[in-house]
């Protein structure tokens, strides 16, 4: 069953919209099945088997398989069938694939790997932003940090999530490194995933709120060392909040 948050949009009455919605629906179901281990690596299935399983036409299955193949999740060969590839072949940076992994039983392991990636990248992005960010970008970060503080204190989870995503996006883009900037979609997914699955504190700790202010202030002052240190503290705080979950389970979550 697809998690409601990642299900396809309800199609309109237009035939083309219904078909698009059906494609997305089948793609979500297949993607989540693969990420959940329902079809382990090395499994070979035929297109007609998938047509029967999902009760859809061959064209719908073929479109879904085309997308999965572009993500490196499957390969298709005539007279052989559809082969599920190992995760080492998957495009693990694809936002849609990340959403499926977060909706699967292995979501905690996915959150951990994404957080480790953030820890490696975001402190350096903050350091570079303190050197390269234009004045308008630095000022916007300071404004966001203040709004984050207010939303956190008020317990407005939806508002806090939106602001937090935007804050980290700005740090990455203001780094002046286009590769870092493209990682903002991954950060968005991990922040949204933590919030959706109840893995965020009810009220953000005051230290976490202060660290965001410290990052913005250091970038505005043009102090790269302080910006890097403050962002690293944010990441360390995140690990601290998640460590009891990681250490208490096997990487799976209900």
mmCIF file with all atom_site columns, N, CA and C in Angstrom, residues 164-215:
data_model
loop_
_atom_site.group_PDB
_atom_site.id
_atom_site.type_symbol
_atom_site.label_atom_id
_atom_site.label_alt_id
_atom_site.label_comp_id
_atom_site.label_asym_id
_atom_site.label_entity_id
_atom_site.label_seq_id
_atom_site.pdbx_PDB_ins_code
_atom_site.Cartn_x
_atom_site.Cartn_y
_atom_site.Cartn_z
_atom_site.occupancy
_atom_site.B_iso_or_equiv
_atom_site.pdbx_formal_charge
_atom_site.auth_seq_id
_atom_site.auth_comp_id
_atom_site.auth_asym_id
_atom_site.auth_atom_id
_atom_site.pdbx_PDB_model_num
ATOM 1   N N  . UNK A 1 164 ? 12.557 25.778 7.558  1.00 0.00 ? 164 UNK A N  1
ATOM 2   C CA . UNK A 1 164 ? 13.808 25.030 7.702  1.00 0.00 ? 164 UNK A CA 1
ATOM 3   C C  . UNK A 1 164 ? 14.326 24.578 6.341  1.00 0.00 ? 164 UNK A C  1
ATOM 4   N N  . UNK A 1 165 ? 13.420 24.094 5.500  1.00 0.00 ? 165 UNK A N  1
ATOM 5   C CA . UNK A 1 165 ? 13.807 23.688 4.143  1.00 0.00 ? 165 UNK A CA 1
ATOM 6   C C  . UNK A 1 165 ? 14.393 24.874 3.379  1.00 0.00 ? 165 UNK A C  1
ATOM 7   N N  . UNK A 1 166 ? 13.726 26.023 3.481  1.00 0.00 ? 166 UNK A N  1
ATOM 8   C CA . UNK A 1 166 ? 14.191 27.206 2.763  1.00 0.00 ? 166 UNK A CA 1
ATOM 9   C C  . UNK A 1 166 ? 15.534 27.700 3.311  1.00 0.00 ? 166 UNK A C  1
ATOM 10  N N  . UNK A 1 167 ? 15.717 27.625 4.629  1.00 0.00 ? 167 UNK A N  1
ATOM 11  C CA . UNK A 1 167 ? 16.972 28.060 5.245  1.00 0.00 ? 167 UNK A CA 1
ATOM 12  C C  . UNK A 1 167 ? 18.147 27.244 4.701  1.00 0.00 ? 167 UNK A C  1
ATOM 13  N N  . UNK A 1 168 ? 18.006 25.931 4.726  1.00 0.00 ? 168 UNK A N  1
ATOM 14  C CA . UNK A 1 168 ? 19.111 25.076 4.278  1.00 0.00 ? 168 UNK A CA 1
ATOM 15  C C  . UNK A 1 168 ? 19.304 25.164 2.767  1.00 0.00 ? 168 UNK A C  1
ATOM 16  N N  . UNK A 1 169 ? 18.219 25.407 2.033  1.00 0.00 ? 169 UNK A N  1
ATOM 17  C CA . UNK A 1 169 ? 18.356 25.612 0.585  1.00 0.00 ? 169 UNK A CA 1
ATOM 18  C C  . UNK A 1 169 ? 19.202 26.853 0.306  1.00 0.00 ? 169 UNK A C  1
ATOM 19  N N  . UNK A 1 170 ? 18.941 27.923 1.048  1.00 0.00 ? 170 UNK A N  1
ATOM 20  C CA . UNK A 1 170 ? 19.683 29.163 0.838  1.00 0.00 ? 170 UNK A CA 1
ATOM 21  C C  . UNK A 1 170 ? 21.160 29.014 1.185  1.00 0.00 ? 170 UNK A C  1
ATOM 22  N N  . UNK A 1 171 ? 21.450 28.275 2.252  1.00 0.00 ? 171 UNK A N  1
ATOM 23  C CA . UNK A 1 171 ? 22.854 28.057 2.604  1.00 0.00 ? 171 UNK A CA 1
ATOM 24  C C  . UNK A 1 171 ? 23.561 27.324 1.467  1.00 0.00 ? 171 UNK A C  1
ATOM 25  N N  . UNK A 1 172 ? 22.927 26.272 0.957  1.00 0.00 ? 172 UNK A N  1
ATOM 26  C CA . UNK A 1 172 ? 23.540 25.491 -0.109 1.00 0.00 ? 172 UNK A CA 1
ATOM 27  C C  . UNK A 1 172 ? 23.721 26.316 -1.385 1.00 0.00 ? 172 UNK A C  1
ATOM 28  N N  . UNK A 1 173 ? 22.704 27.066 -1.773 1.00 0.00 ? 173 UNK A N  1
ATOM 29  C CA . UNK A 1 173 ? 22.801 27.839 -3.015 1.00 0.00 ? 173 UNK A CA 1
ATOM 30  C C  . UNK A 1 173 ? 23.751 29.027 -2.863 1.00 0.00 ? 173 UNK A C  1
ATOM 31  N N  . UNK A 1 174 ? 23.782 29.637 -1.670 1.00 0.00 ? 174 UNK A N  1
ATOM 32  C CA . UNK A 1 174 ? 24.663 30.789 -1.449 1.00 0.00 ? 174 UNK A CA 1
ATOM 33  C C  . UNK A 1 174 ? 26.118 30.374 -1.289 1.00 0.00 ? 174 UNK A C  1
ATOM 34  N N  . UNK A 1 175 ? 26.372 29.051 -1.247 1.00 0.00 ? 175 UNK A N  1
ATOM 35  C CA . UNK A 1 175 ? 27.755 28.591 -1.196 1.00 0.00 ? 175 UNK A CA 1
ATOM 36  C C  . UNK A 1 175 ? 28.496 28.939 -2.483 1.00 0.00 ? 175 UNK A C  1
ATOM 37  N N  . UNK A 1 176 ? 27.733 29.184 -3.550 1.00 0.00 ? 176 UNK A N  1
ATOM 38  C CA . UNK A 1 176 ? 28.354 29.476 -4.839 1.00 0.00 ? 176 UNK A CA 1
ATOM 39  C C  . UNK A 1 176 ? 28.837 28.231 -5.554 1.00 0.00 ? 176 UNK A C  1
ATOM 40  N N  . UNK A 1 177 ? 28.594 27.062 -4.955 1.00 0.00 ? 177 UNK A N  1
ATOM 41  C CA . UNK A 1 177 ? 28.968 25.788 -5.575 1.00 0.00 ? 177 UNK A CA 1
ATOM 42  C C  . UNK A 1 177 ? 27.702 25.170 -6.150 1.00 0.00 ? 177 UNK A C  1
ATOM 43  N N  . UNK A 1 178 ? 27.631 25.083 -7.468 1.00 0.00 ? 178 UNK A N  1
ATOM 44  C CA . UNK A 1 178 ? 26.399 24.609 -8.112 1.00 0.00 ? 178 UNK A CA 1
ATOM 45  C C  . UNK A 1 178 ? 26.081 23.159 -7.763 1.00 0.00 ? 178 UNK A C  1
ATOM 46  N N  . UNK A 1 179 ? 27.116 22.365 -7.442 1.00 0.00 ? 179 UNK A N  1
ATOM 47  C CA . UNK A 1 179 ? 26.876 20.980 -7.059 1.00 0.00 ? 179 UNK A CA 1
ATOM 48  C C  . UNK A 1 179 ? 26.218 20.911 -5.685 1.00 0.00 ? 179 UNK A C  1
ATOM 49  N N  . UNK A 1 180 ? 26.681 21.724 -4.760 1.00 0.00 ? 180 UNK A N  1
ATOM 50  C CA . UNK A 1 180 ? 26.047 21.799 -3.448 1.00 0.00 ? 180 UNK A CA 1
ATOM 51  C C  . UNK A 1 180 ? 24.607 22.273 -3.583 1.00 0.00 ? 180 UNK A C  1
ATOM 52  N N  . UNK A 1 181 ? 24.412 23.279 -4.437 1.00 0.00 ? 181 UNK A N  1
ATOM 53  C CA . UNK A 1 181 ? 23.081 23.844 -4.605 1.00 0.00 ? 181 UNK A CA 1
ATOM 54  C C  . UNK A 1 181 ? 22.055 22.822 -5.038 1.00 0.00 ? 181 UNK A C  1
ATOM 55  N N  . UNK A 1 182 ? 22.471 21.871 -5.866 1.00 0.00 ? 182 UNK A N  1
ATOM 56  C CA . UNK A 1 182 ? 21.549 20.848 -6.362 1.00 0.00 ? 182 UNK A CA 1
ATOM 57  C C  . UNK A 1 182 ? 21.145 19.845 -5.290 1.00 0.00 ? 182 UNK A C  1
ATOM 58  N N  . UNK A 1 183 ? 21.875 19.814 -4.191 1.00 0.00 ? 183 UNK A N  1
ATOM 59  C CA . UNK A 1 183 ? 21.559 18.864 -3.122 1.00 0.00 ? 183 UNK A CA 1
ATOM 60  C C  . UNK A 1 183 ? 20.405 19.332 -2.242 1.00 0.00 ? 183 UNK A C  1
ATOM 61  N N  . UNK A 1 184 ? 19.867 20.512 -2.507 1.00 0.00 ? 184 UNK A N  1
ATOM 62  C CA . UNK A 1 184 ? 18.798 21.017 -1.639 1.00 0.00 ? 184 UNK A CA 1
ATOM 63  C C  . UNK A 1 184 ? 17.550 20.135 -1.702 1.00 0.00 ? 184 UNK A C  1
ATOM 64  N N  . UNK A 1 185 ? 17.335 19.442 -2.823 1.00 0.00 ? 185 UNK A N  1
ATOM 65  C CA . UNK A 1 185 ? 16.163 18.563 -2.897 1.00 0.00 ? 185 UNK A CA 1
ATOM 66  C C  . UNK A 1 185 ? 16.308 17.381 -1.943 1.00 0.00 ? 185 UNK A C  1
ATOM 67  N N  . UNK A 1 186 ? 17.534 16.889 -1.759 1.00 0.00 ? 186 UNK A N  1
ATOM 68  C CA . UNK A 1 186 ? 17.762 15.802 -0.813 1.00 0.00 ? 186 UNK A CA 1
ATOM 69  C C  . UNK A 1 186 ? 17.509 16.271 0.611  1.00 0.00 ? 186 UNK A C  1
ATOM 70  N N  . UNK A 1 187 ? 17.982 17.482 0.909  1.00 0.00 ? 187 UNK A N  1
ATOM 71  C CA . UNK A 1 187 ? 17.770 18.030 2.249  1.00 0.00 ? 187 UNK A CA 1
ATOM 72  C C  . UNK A 1 187 ? 16.275 18.208 2.501  1.00 0.00 ? 187 UNK A C  1
ATOM 73  N N  . UNK A 1 188 ? 15.546 18.661 1.504  1.00 0.00 ? 188 UNK A N  1
ATOM 74  C CA . UNK A 1 188 ? 14.094 18.822 1.644  1.00 0.00 ? 188 UNK A CA 1
ATOM 75  C C  . UNK A 1 188 ? 13.429 17.498 1.978  1.00 0.00 ? 188 UNK A C  1
ATOM 76  N N  . UNK A 1 189 ? 13.854 16.427 1.290  1.00 0.00 ? 189 UNK A N  1
ATOM 77  C CA . UNK A 1 189 ? 13.251 15.121 1.522  1.00 0.00 ? 189 UNK A CA 1
ATOM 78  C C  . UNK A 1 189 ? 13.529 14.598 2.930  1.00 0.00 ? 189 UNK A C  1
ATOM 79  N N  . UNK A 1 190 ? 14.760 14.776 3.409  1.00 0.00 ? 190 UNK A N  1
ATOM 80  C CA . UNK A 1 190 ? 15.082 14.260 4.741  1.00 0.00 ? 190 UNK A CA 1
ATOM 81  C C  . UNK A 1 190 ? 14.362 15.051 5.822  1.00 0.00 ? 190 UNK A C  1
ATOM 82  N N  . UNK A 1 191 ? 14.248 16.367 5.654  1.00 0.00 ? 191 UNK A N  1
ATOM 83  C CA . UNK A 1 191 ? 13.532 17.177 6.637  1.00 0.00 ? 191 UNK A CA 1
ATOM 84  C C  . UNK A 1 191 ? 12.040 16.848 6.632  1.00 0.00 ? 191 UNK A C  1
ATOM 85  N N  . UNK A 1 192 ? 11.478 16.696 5.428  1.00 0.00 ? 192 UNK A N  1
ATOM 86  C CA . UNK A 1 192 ? 10.057 16.354 5.326  1.00 0.00 ? 192 UNK A CA 1
ATOM 87  C C  . UNK A 1 192 ? 9.801  14.951 5.869  1.00 0.00 ? 192 UNK A C  1
ATOM 88  N N  . UNK A 1 193 ? 10.731 14.022 5.588  1.00 0.00 ? 193 UNK A N  1
ATOM 89  C CA . UNK A 1 193 ? 10.573 12.658 6.070  1.00 0.00 ? 193 UNK A CA 1
ATOM 90  C C  . UNK A 1 193 ? 10.606 12.572 7.580  1.00 0.00 ? 193 UNK A C  1
ATOM 91  N N  . UNK A 1 194 ? 11.536 13.273 8.209  1.00 0.00 ? 194 UNK A N  1
ATOM 92  C CA . UNK A 1 194 ? 11.606 13.280 9.672  1.00 0.00 ? 194 UNK A CA 1
ATOM 93  C C  . UNK A 1 194 ? 10.326 13.835 10.281 1.00 0.00 ? 194 UNK A C  1
ATOM 94  N N  . UNK A 1 195 ? 9.809  14.898 9.674  1.00 0.00 ? 195 UNK A N  1
ATOM 95  C CA . UNK A 1 195 ? 8.589  15.515 10.201 1.00 0.00 ? 195 UNK A CA 1
ATOM 96  C C  . UNK A 1 195 ? 7.395  14.581 10.030 1.00 0.00 ? 195 UNK A C  1
ATOM 97  N N  . UNK A 1 196 ? 7.249  14.017 8.828  1.00 0.00 ? 196 UNK A N  1
ATOM 98  C CA . UNK A 1 196 ? 6.091  13.172 8.538  1.00 0.00 ? 196 UNK A CA 1
ATOM 99  C C  . UNK A 1 196 ? 6.036  11.942 9.432  1.00 0.00 ? 196 UNK A C  1
ATOM 100 N N  . UNK A 1 197 ? 7.194  11.334 9.687  1.00 0.00 ? 197 UNK A N  1
ATOM 101 C CA . UNK A 1 197 ? 7.216  10.097 10.456 1.00 0.00 ? 197 UNK A CA 1
ATOM 102 C C  . UNK A 1 197 ? 7.441  10.314 11.951 1.00 0.00 ? 197 UNK A C  1
ATOM 103 N N  . UNK A 1 198 ? 7.223  11.551 12.397 1.00 0.00 ? 198 UNK A N  1
ATOM 104 C CA . UNK A 1 198 ? 7.281  11.829 13.828 1.00 0.00 ? 198 UNK A CA 1
ATOM 105 C C  . UNK A 1 198 ? 8.657  11.686 14.430 1.00 0.00 ? 198 UNK A C  1
ATOM 106 N N  . UNK A 1 199 ? 9.696  11.981 13.657 1.00 0.00 ? 199 UNK A N  1
ATOM 107 C CA . UNK A 1 199 ? 11.067 11.842 14.133 1.00 0.00 ? 199 UNK A CA 1
ATOM 108 C C  . UNK A 1 199 ? 11.711 13.191 14.418 1.00 0.00 ? 199 UNK A C  1
ATOM 109 N N  . UNK A 1 200 ? 10.855 14.202 14.596 1.00 0.00 ? 200 UNK A N  1
ATOM 110 C CA . UNK A 1 200 ? 11.318 15.520 15.002 1.00 0.00 ? 200 UNK A CA 1
ATOM 111 C C  . UNK A 1 200 ? 10.781 15.797 16.404 1.00 0.00 ? 200 UNK A C  1
ATOM 112 N N  . UNK A 1 201 ? 11.513 16.576 17.224 1.00 0.00 ? 201 UNK A N  1
ATOM 113 C CA . UNK A 1 201 ? 11.006 16.932 18.550 1.00 0.00 ? 201 UNK A CA 1
ATOM 114 C C  . UNK A 1 201 ? 9.695  17.718 18.438 1.00 0.00 ? 201 UNK A C  1
ATOM 115 N N  . UNK A 1 202 ? 8.839  17.575 19.431 1.00 0.00 ? 202 UNK A N  1
ATOM 116 C CA . UNK A 1 202 ? 7.587  18.336 19.437 1.00 0.00 ? 202 UNK A CA 1
ATOM 117 C C  . UNK A 1 202 ? 7.864  19.824 19.361 1.00 0.00 ? 202 UNK A C  1
ATOM 118 N N  . UNK A 1 203 ? 8.851  20.254 20.122 1.00 0.00 ? 203 UNK A N  1
ATOM 119 C CA . UNK A 1 203 ? 9.332  21.638 20.054 1.00 0.00 ? 203 UNK A CA 1
ATOM 120 C C  . UNK A 1 203 ? 10.835 21.591 19.837 1.00 0.00 ? 203 UNK A C  1
ATOM 121 N N  . UNK A 1 204 ? 11.345 22.246 18.795 1.00 0.00 ? 204 UNK A N  1
ATOM 122 C CA . UNK A 1 204 ? 12.790 22.239 18.559 1.00 0.00 ? 204 UNK A CA 1
ATOM 123 C C  . UNK A 1 204 ? 13.543 22.742 19.791 1.00 0.00 ? 204 UNK A C  1
ATOM 124 N N  . UNK A 1 205 ? 14.647 22.096 20.101 1.00 0.00 ? 205 UNK A N  1
ATOM 125 C CA . UNK A 1 205 ? 15.452 22.517 21.244 1.00 0.00 ? 205 UNK A CA 1
ATOM 126 C C  . UNK A 1 205 ? 15.987 23.919 21.001 1.00 0.00 ? 205 UNK A C  1
ATOM 127 N N  . UNK A 1 206 ? 16.072 24.698 22.072 1.00 0.00 ? 206 UNK A N  1
ATOM 128 C CA . UNK A 1 206 ? 16.521 26.082 21.937 1.00 0.00 ? 206 UNK A CA 1
ATOM 129 C C  . UNK A 1 206 ? 17.925 26.144 21.344 1.00 0.00 ? 206 UNK A C  1
ATOM 130 N N  . UNK A 1 207 ? 18.753 25.127 21.627 1.00 0.00 ? 207 UNK A N  1
ATOM 131 C CA . UNK A 1 207 ? 20.093 25.114 21.047 1.00 0.00 ? 207 UNK A CA 1
ATOM 132 C C  . UNK A 1 207 ? 20.035 25.030 19.527 1.00 0.00 ? 207 UNK A C  1
ATOM 133 N N  . UNK A 1 208 ? 19.146 24.178 19.011 1.00 0.00 ? 208 UNK A N  1
ATOM 134 C CA . UNK A 1 208 ? 19.016 24.030 17.562 1.00 0.00 ? 208 UNK A CA 1
ATOM 135 C C  . UNK A 1 208 ? 18.577 25.341 16.919 1.00 0.00 ? 208 UNK A C  1
ATOM 136 N N  . UNK A 1 209 ? 17.650 26.019 17.566 1.00 0.00 ? 209 UNK A N  1
ATOM 137 C CA . UNK A 1 209 ? 17.191 27.309 17.049 1.00 0.00 ? 209 UNK A CA 1
ATOM 138 C C  . UNK A 1 209 ? 18.326 28.331 17.061 1.00 0.00 ? 209 UNK A C  1
ATOM 139 N N  . UNK A 1 210 ? 19.086 28.337 18.150 1.00 0.00 ? 210 UNK A N  1
ATOM 140 C CA . UNK A 1 210 ? 20.205 29.277 18.260 1.00 0.00 ? 210 UNK A CA 1
ATOM 141 C C  . UNK A 1 210 ? 21.286 28.985 17.233 1.00 0.00 ? 210 UNK A C  1
ATOM 142 N N  . UNK A 1 211 ? 21.529 27.710 16.953 1.00 0.00 ? 211 UNK A N  1
ATOM 143 C CA . UNK A 1 211 ? 22.555 27.355 15.972 1.00 0.00 ? 211 UNK A CA 1
ATOM 144 C C  . UNK A 1 211 ? 22.202 27.892 14.584 1.00 0.00 ? 211 UNK A C  1
ATOM 145 N N  . UNK A 1 212 ? 20.903 27.880 14.235 1.00 0.00 ? 212 UNK A N  1
ATOM 146 C CA . UNK A 1 212 ? 20.496 28.445 12.946 1.00 0.00 ? 212 UNK A CA 1
ATOM 147 C C  . UNK A 1 212 ? 20.778 29.948 12.906 1.00 0.00 ? 212 UNK A C  1
ATOM 148 N N  . UNK A 1 213 ? 20.498 30.626 14.021 1.00 0.00 ? 213 UNK A N  1
ATOM 149 C CA . UNK A 1 213 ? 20.814 32.053 14.111 1.00 0.00 ? 213 UNK A CA 1
ATOM 150 C C  . UNK A 1 213 ? 22.318 32.262 13.980 1.00 0.00 ? 213 UNK A C  1
ATOM 151 N N  . UNK A 1 214 ? 23.094 31.402 14.618 1.00 0.00 ? 214 UNK A N  1
ATOM 152 C CA . UNK A 1 214 ? 24.557 31.519 14.568 1.00 0.00 ? 214 UNK A CA 1
ATOM 153 C C  . UNK A 1 214 ? 25.085 31.346 13.145 1.00 0.00 ? 214 UNK A C  1
ATOM 154 N N  . UNK A 1 215 ? 24.509 30.386 12.415 1.00 0.00 ? 215 UNK A N  1
ATOM 155 C CA . UNK A 1 215 ? 24.920 30.180 11.020 1.00 0.00 ? 215 UNK A CA 1
ATOM 156 C C  . UNK A 1 215 ? 24.650 31.435 10.203 1.00 0.00 ? 215 UNK A C  1
#
